[in-house]
CSV table of N, CA and C in Angstrom, one decimal:
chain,number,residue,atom,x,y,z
A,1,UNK,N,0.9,-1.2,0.0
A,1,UNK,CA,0.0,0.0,0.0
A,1,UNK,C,0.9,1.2,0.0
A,2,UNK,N,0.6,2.1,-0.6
A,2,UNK,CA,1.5,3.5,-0.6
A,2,UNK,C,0.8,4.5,-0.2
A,3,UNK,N,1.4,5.7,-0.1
A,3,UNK,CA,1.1,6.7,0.8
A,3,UNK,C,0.1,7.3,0.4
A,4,UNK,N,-0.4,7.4,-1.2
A,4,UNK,CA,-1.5,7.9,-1.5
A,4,UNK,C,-2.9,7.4,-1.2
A,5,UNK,N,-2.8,6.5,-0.9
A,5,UNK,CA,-4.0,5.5,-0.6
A,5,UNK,C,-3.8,5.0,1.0
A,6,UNK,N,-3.3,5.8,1.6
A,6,UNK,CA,-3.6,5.5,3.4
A,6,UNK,C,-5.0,6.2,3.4
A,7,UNK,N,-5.4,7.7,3.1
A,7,UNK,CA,-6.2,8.0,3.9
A,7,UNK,C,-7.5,6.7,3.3
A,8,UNK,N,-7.4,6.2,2.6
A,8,UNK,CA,-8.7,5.8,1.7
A,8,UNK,C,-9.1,4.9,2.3
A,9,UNK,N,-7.8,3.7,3.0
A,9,UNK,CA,-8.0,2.9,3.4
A,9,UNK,C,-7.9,3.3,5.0
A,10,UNK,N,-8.1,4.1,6.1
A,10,UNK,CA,-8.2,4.5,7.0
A,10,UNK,C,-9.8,4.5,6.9
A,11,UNK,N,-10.2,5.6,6.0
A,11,UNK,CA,-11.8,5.8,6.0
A,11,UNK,C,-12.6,4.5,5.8
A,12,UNK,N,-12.2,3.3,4.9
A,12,UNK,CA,-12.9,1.9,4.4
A,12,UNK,C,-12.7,1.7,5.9
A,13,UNK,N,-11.8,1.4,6.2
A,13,UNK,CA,-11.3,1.0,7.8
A,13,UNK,C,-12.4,1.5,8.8
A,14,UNK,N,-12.9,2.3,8.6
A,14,UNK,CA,-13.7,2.9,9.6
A,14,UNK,C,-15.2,2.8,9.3
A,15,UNK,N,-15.1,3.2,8.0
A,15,UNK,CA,-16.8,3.3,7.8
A,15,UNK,C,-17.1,2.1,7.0
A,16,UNK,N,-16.4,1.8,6.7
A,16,UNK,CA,-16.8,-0.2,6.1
A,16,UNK,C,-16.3,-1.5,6.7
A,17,UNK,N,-15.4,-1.3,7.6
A,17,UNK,CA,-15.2,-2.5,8.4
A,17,UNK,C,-15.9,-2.1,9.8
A,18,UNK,N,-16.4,-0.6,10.0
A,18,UNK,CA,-16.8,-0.7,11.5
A,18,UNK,C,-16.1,-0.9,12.4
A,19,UNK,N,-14.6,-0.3,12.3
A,19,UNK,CA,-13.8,-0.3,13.3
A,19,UNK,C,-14.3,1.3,14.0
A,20,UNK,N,-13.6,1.5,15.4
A,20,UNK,CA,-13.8,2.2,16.5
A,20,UNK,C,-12.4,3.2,15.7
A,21,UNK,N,-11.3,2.4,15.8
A,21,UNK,CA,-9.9,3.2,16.0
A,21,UNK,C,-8.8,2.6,15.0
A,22,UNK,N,-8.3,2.8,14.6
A,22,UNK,CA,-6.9,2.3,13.8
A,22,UNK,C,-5.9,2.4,14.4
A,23,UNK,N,-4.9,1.9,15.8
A,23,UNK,CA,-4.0,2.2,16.1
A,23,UNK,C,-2.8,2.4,15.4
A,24,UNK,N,-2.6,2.7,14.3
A,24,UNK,CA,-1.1,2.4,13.5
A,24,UNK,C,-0.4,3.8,13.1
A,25,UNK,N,0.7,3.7,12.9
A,25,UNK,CA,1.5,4.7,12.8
A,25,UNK,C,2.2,5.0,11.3
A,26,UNK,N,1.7,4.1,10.7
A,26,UNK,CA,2.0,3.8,9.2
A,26,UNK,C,1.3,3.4,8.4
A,27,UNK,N,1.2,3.7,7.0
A,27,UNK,CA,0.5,2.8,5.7
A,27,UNK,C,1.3,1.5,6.0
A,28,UNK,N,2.0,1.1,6.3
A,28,UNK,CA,2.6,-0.6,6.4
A,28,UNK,C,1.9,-0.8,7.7
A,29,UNK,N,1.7,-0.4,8.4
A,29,UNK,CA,1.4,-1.0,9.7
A,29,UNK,C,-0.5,-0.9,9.8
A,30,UNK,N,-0.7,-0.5,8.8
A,30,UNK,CA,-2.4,0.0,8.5
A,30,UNK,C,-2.2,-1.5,7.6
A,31,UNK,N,-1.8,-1.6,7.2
A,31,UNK,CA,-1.9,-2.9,6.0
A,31,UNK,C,-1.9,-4.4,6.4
A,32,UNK,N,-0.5,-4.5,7.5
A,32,UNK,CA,-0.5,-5.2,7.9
A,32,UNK,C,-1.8,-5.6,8.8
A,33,UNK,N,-1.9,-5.1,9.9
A,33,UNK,CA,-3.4,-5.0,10.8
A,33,UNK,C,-4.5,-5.3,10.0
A,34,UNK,N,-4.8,-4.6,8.9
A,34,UNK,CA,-6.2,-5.1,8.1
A,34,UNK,C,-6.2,-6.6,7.9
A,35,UNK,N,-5.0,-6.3,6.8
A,35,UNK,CA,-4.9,-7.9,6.4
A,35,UNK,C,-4.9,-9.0,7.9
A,36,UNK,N,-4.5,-8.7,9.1
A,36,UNK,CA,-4.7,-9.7,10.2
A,36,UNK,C,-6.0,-10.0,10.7
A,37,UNK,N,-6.6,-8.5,10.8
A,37,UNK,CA,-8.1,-8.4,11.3
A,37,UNK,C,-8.9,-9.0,10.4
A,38,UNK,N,-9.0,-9.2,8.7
A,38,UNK,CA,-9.6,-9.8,8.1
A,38,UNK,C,-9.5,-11.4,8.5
A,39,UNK,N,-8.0,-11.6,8.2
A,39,UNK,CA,-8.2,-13.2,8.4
A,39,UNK,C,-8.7,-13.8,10.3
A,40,UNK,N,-8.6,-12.8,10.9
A,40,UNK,CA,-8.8,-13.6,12.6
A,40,UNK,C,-10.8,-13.2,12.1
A,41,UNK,N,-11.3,-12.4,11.0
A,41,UNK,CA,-13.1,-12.2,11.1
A,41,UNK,C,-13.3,-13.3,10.7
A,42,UNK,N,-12.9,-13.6,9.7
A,42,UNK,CA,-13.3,-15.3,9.0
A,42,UNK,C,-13.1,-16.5,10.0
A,43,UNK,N,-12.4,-16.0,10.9
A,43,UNK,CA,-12.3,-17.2,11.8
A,43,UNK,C,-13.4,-17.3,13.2
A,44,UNK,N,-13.6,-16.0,14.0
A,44,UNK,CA,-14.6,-15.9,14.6
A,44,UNK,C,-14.4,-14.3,14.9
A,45,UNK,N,-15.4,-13.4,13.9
A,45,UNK,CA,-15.8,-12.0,14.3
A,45,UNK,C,-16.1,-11.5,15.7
A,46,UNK,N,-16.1,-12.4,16.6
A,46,UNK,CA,-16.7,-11.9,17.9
A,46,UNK,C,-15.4,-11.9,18.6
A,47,UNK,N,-14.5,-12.3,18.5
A,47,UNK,CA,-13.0,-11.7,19.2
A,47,UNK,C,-12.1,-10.9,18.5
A,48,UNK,N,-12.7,-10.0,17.6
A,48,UNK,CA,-11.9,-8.9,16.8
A,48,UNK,C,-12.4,-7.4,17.8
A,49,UNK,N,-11.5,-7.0,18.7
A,49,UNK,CA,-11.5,-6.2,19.6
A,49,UNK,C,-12.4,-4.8,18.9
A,50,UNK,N,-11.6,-4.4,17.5
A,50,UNK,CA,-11.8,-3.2,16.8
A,50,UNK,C,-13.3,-3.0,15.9
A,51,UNK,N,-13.9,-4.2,15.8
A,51,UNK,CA,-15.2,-4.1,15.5
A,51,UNK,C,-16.1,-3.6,16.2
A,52,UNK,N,-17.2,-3.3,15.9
A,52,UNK,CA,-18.4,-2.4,17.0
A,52,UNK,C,-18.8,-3.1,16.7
A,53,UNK,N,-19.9,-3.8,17.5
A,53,UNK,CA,-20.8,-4.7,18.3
A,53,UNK,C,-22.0,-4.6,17.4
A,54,UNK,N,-22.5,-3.1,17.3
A,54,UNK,CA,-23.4,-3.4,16.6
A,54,UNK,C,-23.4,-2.0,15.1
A,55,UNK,N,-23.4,-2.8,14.0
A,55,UNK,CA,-23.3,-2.0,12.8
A,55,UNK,C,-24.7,-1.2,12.9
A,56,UNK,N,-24.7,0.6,12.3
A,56,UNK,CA,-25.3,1.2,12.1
A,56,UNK,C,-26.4,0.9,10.6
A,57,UNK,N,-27.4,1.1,10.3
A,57,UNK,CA,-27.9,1.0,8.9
A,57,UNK,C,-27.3,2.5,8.6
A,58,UNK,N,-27.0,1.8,7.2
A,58,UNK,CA,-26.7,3.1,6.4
A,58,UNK,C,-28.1,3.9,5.8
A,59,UNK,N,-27.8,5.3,6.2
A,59,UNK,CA,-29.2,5.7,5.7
A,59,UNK,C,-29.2,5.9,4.0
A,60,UNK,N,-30.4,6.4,3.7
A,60,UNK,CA,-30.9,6.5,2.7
A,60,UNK,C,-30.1,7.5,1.3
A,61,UNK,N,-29.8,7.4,0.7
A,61,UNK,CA,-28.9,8.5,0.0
A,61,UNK,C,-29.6,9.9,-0.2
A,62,UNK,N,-30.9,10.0,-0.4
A,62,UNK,CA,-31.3,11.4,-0.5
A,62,UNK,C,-31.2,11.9,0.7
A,63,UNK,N,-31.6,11.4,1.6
A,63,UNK,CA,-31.4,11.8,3.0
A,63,UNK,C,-30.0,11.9,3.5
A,64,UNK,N,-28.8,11.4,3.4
A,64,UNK,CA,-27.6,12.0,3.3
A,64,UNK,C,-27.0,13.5,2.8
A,65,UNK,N,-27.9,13.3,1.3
A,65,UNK,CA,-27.7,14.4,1.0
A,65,UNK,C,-28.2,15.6,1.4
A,66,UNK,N,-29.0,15.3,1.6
A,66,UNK,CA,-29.8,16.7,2.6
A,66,UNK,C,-29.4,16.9,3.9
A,67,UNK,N,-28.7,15.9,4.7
A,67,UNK,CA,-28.0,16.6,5.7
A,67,UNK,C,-26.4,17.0,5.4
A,68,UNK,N,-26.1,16.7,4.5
A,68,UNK,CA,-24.9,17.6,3.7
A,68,UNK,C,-25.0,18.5,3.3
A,69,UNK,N,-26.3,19.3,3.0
A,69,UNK,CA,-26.4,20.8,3.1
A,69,UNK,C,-25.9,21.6,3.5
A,70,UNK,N,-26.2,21.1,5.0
A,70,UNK,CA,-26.2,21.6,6.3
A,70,UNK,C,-24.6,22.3,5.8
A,71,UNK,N,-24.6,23.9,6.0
A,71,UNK,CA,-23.1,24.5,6.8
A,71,UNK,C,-22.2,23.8,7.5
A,72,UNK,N,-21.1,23.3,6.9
A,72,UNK,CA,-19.6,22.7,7.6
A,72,UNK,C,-20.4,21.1,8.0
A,73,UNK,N,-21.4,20.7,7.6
A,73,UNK,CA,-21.6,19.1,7.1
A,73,UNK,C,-21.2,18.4,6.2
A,74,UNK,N,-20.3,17.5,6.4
A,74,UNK,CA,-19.6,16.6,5.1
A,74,UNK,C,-20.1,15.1,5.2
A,75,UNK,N,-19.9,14.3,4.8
A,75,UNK,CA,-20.3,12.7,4.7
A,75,UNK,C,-20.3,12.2,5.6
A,76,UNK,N,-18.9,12.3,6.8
A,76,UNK,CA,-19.0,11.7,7.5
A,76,UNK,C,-20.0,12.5,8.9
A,77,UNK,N,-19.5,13.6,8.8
A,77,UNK,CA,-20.8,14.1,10.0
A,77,UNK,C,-22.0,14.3,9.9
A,78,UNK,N,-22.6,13.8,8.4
A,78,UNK,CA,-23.6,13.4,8.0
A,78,UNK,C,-23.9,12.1,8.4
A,79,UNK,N,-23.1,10.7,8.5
A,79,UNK,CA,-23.5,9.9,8.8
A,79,UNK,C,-23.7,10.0,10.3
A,80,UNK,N,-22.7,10.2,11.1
A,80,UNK,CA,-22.5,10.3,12.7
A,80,UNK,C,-24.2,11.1,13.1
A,81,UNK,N,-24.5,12.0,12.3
A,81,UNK,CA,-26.0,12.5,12.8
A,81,UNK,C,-27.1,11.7,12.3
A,82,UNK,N,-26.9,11.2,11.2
A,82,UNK,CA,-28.6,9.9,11.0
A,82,UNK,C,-27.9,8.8,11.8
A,83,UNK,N,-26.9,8.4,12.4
A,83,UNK,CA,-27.0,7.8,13.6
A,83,UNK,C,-27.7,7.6,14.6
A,84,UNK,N,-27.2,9.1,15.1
A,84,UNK,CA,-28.0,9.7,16.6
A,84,UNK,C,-29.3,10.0,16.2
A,85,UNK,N,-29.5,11.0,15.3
A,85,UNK,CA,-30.8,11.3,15.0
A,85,UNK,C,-31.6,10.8,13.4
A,86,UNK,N,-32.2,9.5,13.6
A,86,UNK,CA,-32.5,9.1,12.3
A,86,UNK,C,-33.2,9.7,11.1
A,87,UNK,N,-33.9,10.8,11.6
A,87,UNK,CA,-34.7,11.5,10.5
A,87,UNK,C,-34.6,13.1,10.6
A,88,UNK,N,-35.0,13.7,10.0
A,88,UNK,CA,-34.8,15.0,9.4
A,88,UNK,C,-36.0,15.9,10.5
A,89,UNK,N,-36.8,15.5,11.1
A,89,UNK,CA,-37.5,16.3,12.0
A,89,UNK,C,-36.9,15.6,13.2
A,90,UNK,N,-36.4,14.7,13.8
A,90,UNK,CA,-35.6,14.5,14.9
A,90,UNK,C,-34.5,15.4,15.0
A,91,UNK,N,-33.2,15.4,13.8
A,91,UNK,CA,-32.3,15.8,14.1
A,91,UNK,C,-32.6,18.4,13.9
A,92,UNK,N,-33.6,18.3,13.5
A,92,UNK,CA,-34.6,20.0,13.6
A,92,UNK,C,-34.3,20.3,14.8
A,93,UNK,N,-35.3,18.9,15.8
A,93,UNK,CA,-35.6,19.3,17.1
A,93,UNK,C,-34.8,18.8,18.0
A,94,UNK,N,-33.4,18.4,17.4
A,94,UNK,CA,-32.2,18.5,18.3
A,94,UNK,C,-31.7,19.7,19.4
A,95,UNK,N,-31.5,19.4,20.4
A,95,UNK,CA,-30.8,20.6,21.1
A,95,UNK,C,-29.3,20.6,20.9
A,96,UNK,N,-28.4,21.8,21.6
A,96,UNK,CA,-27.2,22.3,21.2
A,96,UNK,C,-27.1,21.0,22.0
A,97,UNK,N,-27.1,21.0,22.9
A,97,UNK,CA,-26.2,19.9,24.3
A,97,UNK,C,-26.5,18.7,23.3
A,98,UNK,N,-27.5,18.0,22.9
A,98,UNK,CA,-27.2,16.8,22.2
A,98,UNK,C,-27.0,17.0,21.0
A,99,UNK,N,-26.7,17.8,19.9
A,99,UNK,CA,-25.7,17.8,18.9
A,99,UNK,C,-24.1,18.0,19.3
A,100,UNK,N,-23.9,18.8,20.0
A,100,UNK,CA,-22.4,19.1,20.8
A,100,UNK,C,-21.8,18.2,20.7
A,101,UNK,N,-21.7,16.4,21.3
A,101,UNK,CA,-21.0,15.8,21.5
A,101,UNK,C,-21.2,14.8,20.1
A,102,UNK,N,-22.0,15.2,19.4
A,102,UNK,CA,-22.0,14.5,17.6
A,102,UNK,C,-20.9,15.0,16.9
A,103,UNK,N,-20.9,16.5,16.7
A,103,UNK,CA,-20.1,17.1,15.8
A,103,UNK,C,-19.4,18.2,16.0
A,104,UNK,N,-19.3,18.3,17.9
A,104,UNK,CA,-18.6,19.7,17.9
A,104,UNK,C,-19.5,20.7,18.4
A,105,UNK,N,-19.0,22.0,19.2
A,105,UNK,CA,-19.9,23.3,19.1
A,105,UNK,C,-20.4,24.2,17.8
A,106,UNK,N,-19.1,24.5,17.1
A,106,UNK,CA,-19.2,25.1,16.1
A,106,UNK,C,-20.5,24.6,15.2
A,107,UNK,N,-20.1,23.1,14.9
A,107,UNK,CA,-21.4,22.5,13.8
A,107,UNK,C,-22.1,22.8,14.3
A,108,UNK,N,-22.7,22.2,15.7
A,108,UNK,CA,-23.9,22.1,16.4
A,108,UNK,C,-25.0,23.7,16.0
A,109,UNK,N,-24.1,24.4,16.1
A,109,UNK,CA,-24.7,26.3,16.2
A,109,UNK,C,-25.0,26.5,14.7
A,110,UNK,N,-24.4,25.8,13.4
A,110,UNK,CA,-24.4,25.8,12.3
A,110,UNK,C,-26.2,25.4,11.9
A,111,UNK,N,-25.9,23.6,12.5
A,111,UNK,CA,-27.3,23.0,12.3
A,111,UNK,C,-28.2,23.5,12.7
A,112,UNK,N,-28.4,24.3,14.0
A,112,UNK,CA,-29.7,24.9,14.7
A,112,UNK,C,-30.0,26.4,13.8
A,113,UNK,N,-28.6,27.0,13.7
A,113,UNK,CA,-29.2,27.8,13.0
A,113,UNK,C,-30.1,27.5,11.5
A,114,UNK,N,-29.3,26.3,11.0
A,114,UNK,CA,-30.1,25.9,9.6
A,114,UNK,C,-31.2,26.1,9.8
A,115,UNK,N,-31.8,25.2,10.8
A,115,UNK,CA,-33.4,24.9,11.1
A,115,UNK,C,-34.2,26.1,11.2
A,116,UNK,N,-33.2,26.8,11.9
A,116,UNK,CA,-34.1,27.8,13.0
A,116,UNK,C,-34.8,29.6,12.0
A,117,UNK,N,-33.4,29.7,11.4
A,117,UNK,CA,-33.6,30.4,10.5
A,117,UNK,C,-34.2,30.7,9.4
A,118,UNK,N,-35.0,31.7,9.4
A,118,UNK,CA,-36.3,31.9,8.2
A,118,UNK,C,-35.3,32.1,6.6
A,119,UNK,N,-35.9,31.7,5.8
A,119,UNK,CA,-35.2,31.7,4.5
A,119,UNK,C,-35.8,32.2,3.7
């Protein structure tokens, strides 16, 4: 694997294997770990530390895109919010305190203002 393709495979690493963390310090050391974590899943997925327990549904693609609208929302803080908040009038009637620890203060003040503001 080369350098141009760490972040790619960090992100797959994250949002397609459903890992928590990547501990590595390297594209070789990102490579090596995948390739181990893959072969110890095939053998029994339930002792692969880095997996989350329980995979999220991916939401809907129009509905991604409409919360990528949103001011300083990108893909991934798009998904992290149809996590928490599955639909588009839940994540409205969000408060700052429970968007805060989704995406930050800054975003949080971004999305409320989205909602809140007459257009």
């Amino acid at each position: 694997m080369s350098e141009q393709y760490f972040s790619a495979i960090q992100k797959f690493t994250v949002l397609d294997l459903g890992m928590v963390l990547l501990p590595v310090a390297s594209q070789m050391e990102a490579s090596c770990l995948i390739i181990q974590l893959v072969q110890e899943q095939t053998k029994e997925p339930s002792k692969n530390p880095f997996l989350s327990k329980k995979r999220a549904p991916i939401p809907e693609l129009s509905l991604l895109r409409t919360v990528q609208q949103i001011p300083g929302v990108g893909k991934v803080k798009a998904l992290l919010l149809l996590q928490k908040f599955p639909s588009i009038q839940q994540l409205s009637n969000a408060s700052l305190r429970e968007l805060e620890p989704v995406v930050g203060p800054a975003v949080a003040q971004h999305i409320q203002a989205f909602f809140t503001q007459p257009r």
